[in-house]
Amino acid sequence: MSIVTVQLGQCGNQIGHEVFNAICSDVHGTHGLCSQKENESYHDACKERFFCEEGAEVPVARAVLVDMEPKVISRTLSMAVRSGYWRYSDGSHFCQKQGSGNNWANGYSVHGPRHKEAIMNLVQTEAEKCDRLGGFFIIMSMAGGTGSGLGAFVTQCLRDAFPTSFVLNHVIWPYGTGEVIVQNYNSVLTLSHLYQSSDALLVHENDVIHKVCAQLMHIKQISFRDVNQVLAHQLGSVFQPAYTAAGGSHYSRNPLGSFQDPSLYTLWLNPQDAFNVWKTPRAFNKYEKSASLVSNSQFLLKPLDYIVGKAWNMFASKAYIHQYTKFGIEEEDFLDSFTALEQVLSSYTSL
């Protein structure tokens, strides 16, 4: 199955580039944990999933790049070419010099409808290159303008155009200390819309990844690229070709036992479906032992409640509402979003 990646906004394009870098670096690596036949099979599976050949000297990423700032796209394309191992397709990007700033409504209500046809044509082109389309992987921020507002709009369009394909959104949770003044508004609007149109949300918190860089990797001056490379490694390892098993040769029983803790999962899942082990004998980017846990649990209750509360306090005082209403997002739209997320909070609290 092939995956078409949609990189939205500066955050989405930077992380998307690092993800393809990590996957391509892994494919070109030589790892002695598996046979040559297994390694070749792994290479083929990776390339089918993330790249297409297109008769080029290097693999071409199955991706669509979207931003309202041309320089972001240009920089991303050139960095891929300079790697020498892979590149983006020449016609895979869309950009207009119409920066939406940090206004969610501008991305969702203006740029989205205005450029829907152009963006969806690019997506359709990439989808038609796949022998077997598995679904879409959308990388975006929650706090900014293009990635969040336009991202929510594009996700809805993908759901309508490809109703049987899996839509997975990777969203970057903003720093608690704040990135932009209206980040909580943007986050509430983004999450409520994605909740309606996405099959699953894969969430990474900036604060948590920052701690990984500082406490586990001992990086003194942490840059966005450091954070993005950690994200890319985690995403690349999650998407690593693997197969189901009751246990893995790289895991002892104790870690697997802790992963099977019922409190990590929602109660509406059947016990036999709540926990699955996927393993591969092959290392990922030279890490011979690694494990990733993707779970549907109460873990995000606290940060979600924090964002909803902060946004509600601003809304109650009518702060910055005019920046959204001038682009067609009314107070009722905010109330609908608050209601949707408060229902999510209630459902997950009562697990």
Coordinates of N, CA and C in Angstrom, one line a residue, residues 242-257 259-260 272 275-280:
A242 N 6.4 -3.8 8.8 CA 6.5 -4.8 9.8 C 5.4 -5.8 9.7
Y243 N 5.3 -6.8 10.6 CA 4.3 -7.8 10.5 C 3.8 -8.0 12.0
T244 N 2.6 -8.5 12.1 CA 2.0 -8.8 13.4 C 2.7 -10.0 14.0
A245 N 2.7 -10.0 15.3 CA 3.3 -11.1 16.1 C 2.9 -11.0 17.5
A246 N 2.9 -12.2 18.2 CA 2.6 -12.2 19.6 C 3.7 -11.6 20.5
G247 N 4.9 -11.6 20.0 CA 6.0 -11.0 20.7 C 7.1 -10.7 19.7
G248 N 8.1 -10.1 20.1 CA 9.2 -9.7 19.2 C 10.5 -10.1 19.7
S249 N 11.4 -10.4 18.7 CA 12.8 -10.8 19.1 C 13.6 -9.7 19.7
H250 N 13.1 -8.5 19.6 CA 13.9 -7.3 20.1 C 13.2 -6.8 21.4
Y251 N 12.2 -7.5 21.9 CA 11.5 -7.0 23.1 C 11.5 -8.1 24.2
S252 N 11.8 -7.8 25.4 CA 11.7 -8.7 26.5 C 10.2 -8.8 26.9
R253 N 9.9 -9.7 27.8 CA 8.5 -9.8 28.2 C 8.0 -8.6 29.0
N254 N 8.9 -8.0 29.8 CA 8.5 -6.9 30.7 C 8.0 -5.7 30.0
P255 N 8.7 -5.2 29.0 CA 8.1 -4.0 28.3 C 6.8 -4.4 27.6
L256 N 6.7 -5.6 27.0 CA 5.4 -5.9 26.4 C 4.3 -6.0 27.5
G257 N 4.7 -6.5 28.7 CA 3.7 -6.6 29.7 C 3.2 -5.2 30.1
F259 N 3.1 -2.6 28.2 CA 2.3 -2.1 27.1 C 0.9 -2.6 27.1
Q260 N 0.7 -3.8 27.8 CA -0.6 -4.4 27.8 C -1.5 -3.9 28.9
Q272 N -8.9 -8.1 22.6 CA -8.0 -8.7 21.6 C -7.6 -7.6 20.6
F275 N -4.5 -4.2 21.9 CA -3.1 -4.2 21.8 C -2.6 -5.2 20.8
N276 N -1.8 -4.7 19.8 CA -1.1 -5.5 18.8 C 0.3 -5.2 18.8
V277 N 1.1 -6.2 18.6 CA 2.6 -6.0 18.4 C 2.9 -6.1 17.0
W278 N 3.6 -5.2 16.5 CA 4.2 -5.2 15.1 C 5.7 -5.2 15.2
K279 N 6.3 -6.1 14.6 CA 7.8 -6.2 14.7 C 8.5 -6.4 13.4
T280 N 9.8 -6.1 13.4 CA 10.6 -6.4 12.2 C 12.0 -6.8 12.7

